[in-house]
PDB file of C-alpha atoms in Angstrom:
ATOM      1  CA  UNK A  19      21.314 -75.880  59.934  1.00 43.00           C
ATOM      2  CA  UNK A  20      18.324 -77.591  58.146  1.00 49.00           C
ATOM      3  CA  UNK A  21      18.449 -78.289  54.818  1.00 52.00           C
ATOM      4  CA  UNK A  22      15.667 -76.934  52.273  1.00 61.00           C
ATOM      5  CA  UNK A  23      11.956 -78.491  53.038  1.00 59.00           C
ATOM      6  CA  UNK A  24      12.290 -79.854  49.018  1.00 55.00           C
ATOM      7  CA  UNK A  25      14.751 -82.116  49.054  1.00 61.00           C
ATOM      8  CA  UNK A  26      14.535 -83.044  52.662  1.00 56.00           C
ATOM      9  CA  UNK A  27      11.053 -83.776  51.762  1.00 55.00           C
ATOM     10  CA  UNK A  28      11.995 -86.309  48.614  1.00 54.00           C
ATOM     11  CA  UNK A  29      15.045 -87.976  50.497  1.00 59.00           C
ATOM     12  CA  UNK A  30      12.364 -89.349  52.847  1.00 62.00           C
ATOM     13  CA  UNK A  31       9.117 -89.697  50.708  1.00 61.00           C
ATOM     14  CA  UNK A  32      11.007 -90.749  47.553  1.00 61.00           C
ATOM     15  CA  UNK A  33      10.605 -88.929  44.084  1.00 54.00           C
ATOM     16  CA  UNK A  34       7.404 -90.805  43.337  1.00 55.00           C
ATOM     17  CA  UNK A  35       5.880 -89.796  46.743  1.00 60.00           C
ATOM     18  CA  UNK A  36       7.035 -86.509  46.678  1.00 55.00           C
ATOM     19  CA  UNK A  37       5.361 -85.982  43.181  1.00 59.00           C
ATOM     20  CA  UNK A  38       2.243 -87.358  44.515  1.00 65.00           C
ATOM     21  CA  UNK A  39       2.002 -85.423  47.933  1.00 66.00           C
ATOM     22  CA  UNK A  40       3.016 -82.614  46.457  1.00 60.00           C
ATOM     23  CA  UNK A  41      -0.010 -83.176  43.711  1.00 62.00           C
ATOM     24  CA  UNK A  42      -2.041 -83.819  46.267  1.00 71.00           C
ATOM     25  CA  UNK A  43      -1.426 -80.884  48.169  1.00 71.00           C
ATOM     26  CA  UNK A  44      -1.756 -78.510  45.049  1.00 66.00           C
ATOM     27  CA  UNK A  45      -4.926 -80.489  44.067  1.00 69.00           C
ATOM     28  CA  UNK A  46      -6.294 -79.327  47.583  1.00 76.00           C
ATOM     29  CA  UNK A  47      -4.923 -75.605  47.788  1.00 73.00           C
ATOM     30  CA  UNK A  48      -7.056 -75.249  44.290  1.00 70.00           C
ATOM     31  CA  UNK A  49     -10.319 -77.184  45.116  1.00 73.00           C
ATOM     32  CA  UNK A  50     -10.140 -74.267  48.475  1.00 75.00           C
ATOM     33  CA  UNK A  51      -9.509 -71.118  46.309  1.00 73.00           C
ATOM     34  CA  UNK A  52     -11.934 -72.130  44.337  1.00 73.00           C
ATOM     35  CA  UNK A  53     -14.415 -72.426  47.213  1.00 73.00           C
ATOM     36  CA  UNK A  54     -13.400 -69.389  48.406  1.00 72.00           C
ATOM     37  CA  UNK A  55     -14.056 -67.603  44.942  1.00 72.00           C
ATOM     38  CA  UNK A  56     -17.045 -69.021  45.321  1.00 71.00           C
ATOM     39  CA  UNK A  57     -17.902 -67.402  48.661  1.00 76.00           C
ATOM     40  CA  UNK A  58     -16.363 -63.597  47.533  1.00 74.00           C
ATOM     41  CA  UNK A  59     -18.844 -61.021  46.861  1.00 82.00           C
ATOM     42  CA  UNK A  60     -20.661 -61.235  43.850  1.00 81.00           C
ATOM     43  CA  UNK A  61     -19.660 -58.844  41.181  1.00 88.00           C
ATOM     44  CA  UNK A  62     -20.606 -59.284  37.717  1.00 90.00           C
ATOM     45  CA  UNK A  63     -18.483 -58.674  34.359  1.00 93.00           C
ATOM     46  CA  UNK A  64     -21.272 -60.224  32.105  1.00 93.00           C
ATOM     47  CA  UNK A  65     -24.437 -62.170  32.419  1.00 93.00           C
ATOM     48  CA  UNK A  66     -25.086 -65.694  32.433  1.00 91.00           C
ATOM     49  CA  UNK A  67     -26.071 -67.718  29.545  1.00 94.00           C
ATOM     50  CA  UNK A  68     -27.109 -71.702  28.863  1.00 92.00           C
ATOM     51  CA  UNK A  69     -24.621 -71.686  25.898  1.00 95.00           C
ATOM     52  CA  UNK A  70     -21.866 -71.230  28.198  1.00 96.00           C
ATOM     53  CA  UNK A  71     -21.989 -74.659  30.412  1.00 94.00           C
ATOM     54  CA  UNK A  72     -21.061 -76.073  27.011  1.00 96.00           C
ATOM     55  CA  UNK A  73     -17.502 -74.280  26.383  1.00 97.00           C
ATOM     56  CA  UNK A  74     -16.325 -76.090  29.960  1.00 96.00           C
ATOM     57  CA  UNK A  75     -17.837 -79.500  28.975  1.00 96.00           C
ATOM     58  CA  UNK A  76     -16.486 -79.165  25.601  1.00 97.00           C
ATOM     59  CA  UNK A  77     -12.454 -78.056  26.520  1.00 97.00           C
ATOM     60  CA  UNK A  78     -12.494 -80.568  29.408  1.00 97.00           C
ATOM     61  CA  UNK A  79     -12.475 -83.509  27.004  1.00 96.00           C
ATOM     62  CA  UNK A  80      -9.246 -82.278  25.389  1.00 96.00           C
ATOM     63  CA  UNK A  81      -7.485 -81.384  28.730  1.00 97.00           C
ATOM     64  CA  UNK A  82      -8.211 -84.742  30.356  1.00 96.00           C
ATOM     65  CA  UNK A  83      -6.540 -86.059  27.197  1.00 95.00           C
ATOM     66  CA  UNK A  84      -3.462 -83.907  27.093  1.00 95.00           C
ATOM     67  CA  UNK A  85      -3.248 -85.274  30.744  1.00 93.00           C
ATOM     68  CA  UNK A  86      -3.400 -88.701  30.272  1.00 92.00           C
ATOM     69  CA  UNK A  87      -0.578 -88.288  27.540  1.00 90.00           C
ATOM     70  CA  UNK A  88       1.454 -86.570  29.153  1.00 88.00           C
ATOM     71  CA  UNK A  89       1.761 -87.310  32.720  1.00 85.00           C
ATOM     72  CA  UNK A  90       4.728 -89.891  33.642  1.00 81.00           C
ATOM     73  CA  UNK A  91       6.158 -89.444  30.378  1.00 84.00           C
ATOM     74  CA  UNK A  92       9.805 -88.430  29.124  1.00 86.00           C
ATOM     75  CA  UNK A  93       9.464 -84.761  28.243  1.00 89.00           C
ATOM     76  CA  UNK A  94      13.509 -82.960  28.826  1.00 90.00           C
ATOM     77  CA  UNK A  95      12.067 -79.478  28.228  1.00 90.00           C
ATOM     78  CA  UNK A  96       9.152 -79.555  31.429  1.00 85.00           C
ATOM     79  CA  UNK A  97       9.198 -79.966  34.458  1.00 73.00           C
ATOM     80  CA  UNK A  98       8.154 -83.110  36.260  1.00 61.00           C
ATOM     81  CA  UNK A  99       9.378 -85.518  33.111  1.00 61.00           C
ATOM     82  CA  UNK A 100       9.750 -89.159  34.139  1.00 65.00           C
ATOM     83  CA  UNK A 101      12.713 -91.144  32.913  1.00 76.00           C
ATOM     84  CA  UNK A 102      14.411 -88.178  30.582  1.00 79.00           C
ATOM     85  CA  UNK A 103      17.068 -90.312  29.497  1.00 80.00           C
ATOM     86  CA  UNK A 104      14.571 -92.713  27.590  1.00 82.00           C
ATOM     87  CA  UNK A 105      12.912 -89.462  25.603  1.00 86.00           C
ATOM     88  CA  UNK A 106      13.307 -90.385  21.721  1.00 86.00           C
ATOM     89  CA  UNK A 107      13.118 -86.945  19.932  1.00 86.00           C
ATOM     90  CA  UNK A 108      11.873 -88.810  16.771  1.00 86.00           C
ATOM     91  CA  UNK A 109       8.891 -90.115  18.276  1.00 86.00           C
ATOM     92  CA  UNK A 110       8.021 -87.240  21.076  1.00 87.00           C
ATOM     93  CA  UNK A 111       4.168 -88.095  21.193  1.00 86.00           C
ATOM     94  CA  UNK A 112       2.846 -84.920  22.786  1.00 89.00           C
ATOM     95  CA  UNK A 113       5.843 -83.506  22.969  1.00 90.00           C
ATOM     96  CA  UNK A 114       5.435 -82.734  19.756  1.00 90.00           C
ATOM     97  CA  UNK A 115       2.213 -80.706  19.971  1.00 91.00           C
ATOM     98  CA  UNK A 116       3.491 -78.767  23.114  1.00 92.00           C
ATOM     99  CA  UNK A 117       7.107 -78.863  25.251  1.00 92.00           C
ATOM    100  CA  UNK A 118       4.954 -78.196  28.254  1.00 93.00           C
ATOM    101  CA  UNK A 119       1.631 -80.303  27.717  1.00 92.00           C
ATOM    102  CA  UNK A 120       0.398 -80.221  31.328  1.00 91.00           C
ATOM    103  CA  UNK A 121       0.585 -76.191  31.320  1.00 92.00           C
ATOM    104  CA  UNK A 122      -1.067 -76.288  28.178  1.00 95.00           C
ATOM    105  CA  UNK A 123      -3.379 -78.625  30.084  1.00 95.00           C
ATOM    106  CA  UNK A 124      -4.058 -76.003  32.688  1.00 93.00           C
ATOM    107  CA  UNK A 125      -4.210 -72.897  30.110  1.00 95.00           C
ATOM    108  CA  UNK A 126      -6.804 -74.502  28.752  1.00 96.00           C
ATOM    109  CA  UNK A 127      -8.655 -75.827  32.220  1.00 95.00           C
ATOM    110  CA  UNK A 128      -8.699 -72.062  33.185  1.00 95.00           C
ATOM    111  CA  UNK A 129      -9.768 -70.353  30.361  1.00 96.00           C
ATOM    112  CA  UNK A 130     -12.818 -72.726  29.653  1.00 96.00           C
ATOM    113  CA  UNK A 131     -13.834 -71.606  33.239  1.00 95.00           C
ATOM    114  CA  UNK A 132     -13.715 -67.994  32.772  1.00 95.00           C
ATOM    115  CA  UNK A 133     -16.867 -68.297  30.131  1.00 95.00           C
ATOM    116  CA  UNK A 134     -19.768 -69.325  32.429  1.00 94.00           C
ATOM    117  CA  UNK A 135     -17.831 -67.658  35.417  1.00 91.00           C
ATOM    118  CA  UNK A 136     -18.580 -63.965  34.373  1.00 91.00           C
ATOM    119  CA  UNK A 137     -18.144 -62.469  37.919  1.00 90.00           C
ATOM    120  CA  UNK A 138     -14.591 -60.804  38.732  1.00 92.00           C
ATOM    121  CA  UNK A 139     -13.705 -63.400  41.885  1.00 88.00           C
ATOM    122  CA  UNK A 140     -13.601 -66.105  39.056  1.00 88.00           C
ATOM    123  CA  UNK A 141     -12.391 -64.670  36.199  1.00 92.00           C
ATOM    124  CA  UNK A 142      -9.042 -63.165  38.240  1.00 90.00           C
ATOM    125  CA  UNK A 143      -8.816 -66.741  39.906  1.00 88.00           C
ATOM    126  CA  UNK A 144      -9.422 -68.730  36.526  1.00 91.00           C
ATOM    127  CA  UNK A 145      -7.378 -65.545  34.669  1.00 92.00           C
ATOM    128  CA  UNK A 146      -4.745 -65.749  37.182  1.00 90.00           C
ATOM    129  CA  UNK A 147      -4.037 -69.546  36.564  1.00 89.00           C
ATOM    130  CA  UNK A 148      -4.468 -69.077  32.759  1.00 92.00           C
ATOM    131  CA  UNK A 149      -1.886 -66.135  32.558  1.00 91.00           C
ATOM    132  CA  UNK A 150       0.727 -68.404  35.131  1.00 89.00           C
ATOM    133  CA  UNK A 151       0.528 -71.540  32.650  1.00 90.00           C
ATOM    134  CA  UNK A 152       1.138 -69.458  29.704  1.00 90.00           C
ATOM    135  CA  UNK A 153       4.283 -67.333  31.243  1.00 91.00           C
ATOM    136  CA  UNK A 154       4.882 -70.380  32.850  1.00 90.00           C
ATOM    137  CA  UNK A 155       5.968 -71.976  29.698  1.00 90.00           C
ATOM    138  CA  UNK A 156       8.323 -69.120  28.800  1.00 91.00           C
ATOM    139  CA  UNK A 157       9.851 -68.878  32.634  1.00 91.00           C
ATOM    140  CA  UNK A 158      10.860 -72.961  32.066  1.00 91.00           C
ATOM    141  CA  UNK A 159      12.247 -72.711  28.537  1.00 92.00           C
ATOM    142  CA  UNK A 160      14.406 -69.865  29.340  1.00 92.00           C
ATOM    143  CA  UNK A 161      15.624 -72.024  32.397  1.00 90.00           C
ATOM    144  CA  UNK A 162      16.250 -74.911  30.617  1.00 90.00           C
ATOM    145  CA  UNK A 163      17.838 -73.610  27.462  1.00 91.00           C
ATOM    146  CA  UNK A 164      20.205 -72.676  29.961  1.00 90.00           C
ATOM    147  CA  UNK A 165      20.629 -75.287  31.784  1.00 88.00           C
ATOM    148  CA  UNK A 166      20.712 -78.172  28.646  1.00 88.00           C
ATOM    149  CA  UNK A 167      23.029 -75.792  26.579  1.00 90.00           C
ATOM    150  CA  UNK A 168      22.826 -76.371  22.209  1.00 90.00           C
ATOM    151  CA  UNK A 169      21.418 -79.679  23.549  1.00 89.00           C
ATOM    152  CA  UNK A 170      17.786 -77.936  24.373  1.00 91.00           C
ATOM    153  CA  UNK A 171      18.084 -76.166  20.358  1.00 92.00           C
ATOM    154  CA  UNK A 172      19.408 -79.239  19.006  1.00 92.00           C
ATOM    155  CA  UNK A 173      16.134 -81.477  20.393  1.00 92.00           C
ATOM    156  CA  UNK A 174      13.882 -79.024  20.065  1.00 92.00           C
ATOM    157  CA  UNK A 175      14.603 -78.770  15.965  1.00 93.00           C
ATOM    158  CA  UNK A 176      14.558 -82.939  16.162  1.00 92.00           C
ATOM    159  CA  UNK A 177      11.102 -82.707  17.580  1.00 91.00           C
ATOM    160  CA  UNK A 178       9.533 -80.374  15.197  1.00 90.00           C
ATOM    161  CA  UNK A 179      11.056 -82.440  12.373  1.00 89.00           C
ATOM    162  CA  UNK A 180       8.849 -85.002  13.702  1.00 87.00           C
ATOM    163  CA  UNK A 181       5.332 -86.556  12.503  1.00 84.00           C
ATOM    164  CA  UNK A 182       2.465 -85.032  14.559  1.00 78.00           C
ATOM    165  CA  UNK A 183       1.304 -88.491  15.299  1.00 76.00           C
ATOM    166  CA  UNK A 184       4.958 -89.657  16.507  1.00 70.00           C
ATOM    167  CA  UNK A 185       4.244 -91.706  19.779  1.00 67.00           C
ATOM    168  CA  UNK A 186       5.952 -94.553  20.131  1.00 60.00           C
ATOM    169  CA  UNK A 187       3.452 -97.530  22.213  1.00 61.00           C
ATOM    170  CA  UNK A 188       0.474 -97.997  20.581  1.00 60.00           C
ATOM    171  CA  UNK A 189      -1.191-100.129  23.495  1.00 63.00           C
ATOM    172  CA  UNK A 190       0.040 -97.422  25.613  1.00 76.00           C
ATOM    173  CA  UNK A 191      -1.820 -94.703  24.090  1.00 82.00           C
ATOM    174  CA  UNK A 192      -4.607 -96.630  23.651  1.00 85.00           C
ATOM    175  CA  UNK A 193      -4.782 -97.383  27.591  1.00 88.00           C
ATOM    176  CA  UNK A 194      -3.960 -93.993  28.289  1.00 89.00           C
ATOM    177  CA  UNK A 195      -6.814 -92.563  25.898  1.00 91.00           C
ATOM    178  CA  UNK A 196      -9.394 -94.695  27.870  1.00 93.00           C
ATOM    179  CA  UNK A 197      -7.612 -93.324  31.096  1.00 93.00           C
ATOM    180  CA  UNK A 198      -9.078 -89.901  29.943  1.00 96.00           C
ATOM    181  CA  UNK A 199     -12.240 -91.044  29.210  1.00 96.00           C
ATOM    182  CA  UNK A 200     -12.419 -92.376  33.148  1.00 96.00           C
ATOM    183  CA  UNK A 201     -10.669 -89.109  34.392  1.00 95.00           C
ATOM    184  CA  UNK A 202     -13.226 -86.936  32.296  1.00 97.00           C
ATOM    185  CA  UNK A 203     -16.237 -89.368  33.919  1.00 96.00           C
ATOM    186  CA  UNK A 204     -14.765 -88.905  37.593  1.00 95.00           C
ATOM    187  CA  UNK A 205     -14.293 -84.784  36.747  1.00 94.00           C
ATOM    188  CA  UNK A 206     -18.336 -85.080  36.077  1.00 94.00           C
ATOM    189  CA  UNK A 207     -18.824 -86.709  39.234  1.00 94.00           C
ATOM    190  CA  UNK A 208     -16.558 -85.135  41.844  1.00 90.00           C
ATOM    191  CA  UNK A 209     -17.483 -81.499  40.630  1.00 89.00           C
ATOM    192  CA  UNK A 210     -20.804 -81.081  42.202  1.00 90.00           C
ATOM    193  CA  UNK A 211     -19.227 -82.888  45.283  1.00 85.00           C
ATOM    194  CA  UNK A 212     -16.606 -80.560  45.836  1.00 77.00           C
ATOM    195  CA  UNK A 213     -17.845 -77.333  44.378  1.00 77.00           C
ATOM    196  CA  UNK A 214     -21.914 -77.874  44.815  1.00 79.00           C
ATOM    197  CA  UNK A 215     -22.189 -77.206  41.147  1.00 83.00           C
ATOM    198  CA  UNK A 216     -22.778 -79.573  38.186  1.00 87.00           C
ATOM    199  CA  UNK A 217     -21.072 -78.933  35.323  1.00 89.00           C
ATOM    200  CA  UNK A 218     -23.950 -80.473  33.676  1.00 87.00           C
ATOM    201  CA  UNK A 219     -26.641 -78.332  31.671  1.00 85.00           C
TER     202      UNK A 219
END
C-alpha cells in the first residue's frame, strides 16, 4: 500500500524542499485563481475610486514585513516553525505581536485587496482567503493546545509577559527588515507581470 503523498513527498525532497515546493506550488495555484477572478464576469458591489490603489500600497508594506520576520523562525504555536526547540518565550520577536504572523500576513494581504477590487469574483476570492487566515488561526490553536498540553498555556502567558520589542538578533532583524524592503520592491515589479495590472496609481 502507498504511504500518504506528504511524507513520502518530504522523505525524498527533505523538509527544506518540501517547504519550498510546496510554497511554490501554493504561490502558483494563487497567482491562477487570481487570473481566473480576473477573467469571471464582471459584477460590481461598488465603484471604483483613485483613493483606493492607496489602501493596497499602504498594507503591503506591513505584510512584507510581518513576512520577513517571521518566516524560518521558531514559532511552537504555527505551523511551519523552524527549529522549535531554540524558541525563547522571553524574547518571541513577532511572536509576540501574533502566534500565527504569516496568517496574519495573509489576513491582511486579502483584505487590502478587497478595497479597489469592488466586483463580487474578487471580493469572494480576496474574502475567501481573508476569512481562511482568520479561522485559520483558531483551527491551529485548538490543535495545538491539544497537542502541547499546559505547555501551549504555560508559553503562551510567558510570551505576553514579554516586551513588544523582544527579538533577540539585532543584525538579524536588521537584515531581515531590508529583506522586506526588497520583497515589497519585487511585489511592485512582478504584479503587472503576472496580473497585467500595476499596483501603481
Amino acid at each position: 500500500m502507498r504511504p500518504p503523498l506528504r511524507p513520502w513527498l518530504q522523505a525524498r525532497l527533505g523538509a527544506s524542499g518540501f517547504t519550498l515546493a510546496y510554497s511554490a506550488l501554493s504561490l502558483a495555484v494563487l497567482a491562477w485563481l487570481i487570473a481566473a477572478a480576473g477573467r469571471a464576469p464582471h459584477v460590481t458591489l461598488w465603484d471604483w475610486a483613485p483613493w483606493q490603489v492607496h489602501v493596497p500600497l499602504i498594507v503591503m508594506g506591513p505584510v512584507c514585513v510581518i513576512l520577513a520576520l517571521s518566516i524560518g523562525r521558531p514559532n511552537p504555536f504555527s505551523f511551519g516553525g523552524a527549529r522549535n526547540d531554540l524558541f525563547d518565550p522571553a524574547r518571541p520577536g513577532i511572536v509576540r505581536w501574533s502566534r500565527h504572523p504569516l496568517l496574519a500576513a495573509l489576513a491582511l494581504w486579502a483584505a487590502a485587496h478587497v478595497v479597489p477590487n469592488g466586483d463580487l469574483a474578487h471580493v469572494i476570492l480576496f474574502g475567501t482567503f481573508a476569512a481562511f487566515a482568520v479561522l485559520g488561526g483558531r483551527l491551529i490553536d485548538r490543535r495545538k493546545r491539544r497537542g502541547m498540553g499546559a505547555d501551549w498555556q504555560r508559553l503562551r502567558v510567558v510570551v505576553e509577559d514579554a516586551p513588544l520589542l523582544s527579538w533577540r538578533w539585532p543584525g538579524d532583524i536588521l537584515a531581515r527588515l531590508v529583506a522586506a524592503v526588497f520583497l515589497y520592491a519585487m511585489l511592485l515589479w512582478v504584479h503587472p507581470v503576472l496580473f497585467g495590472v500595476s499596483p501603481l496609481p
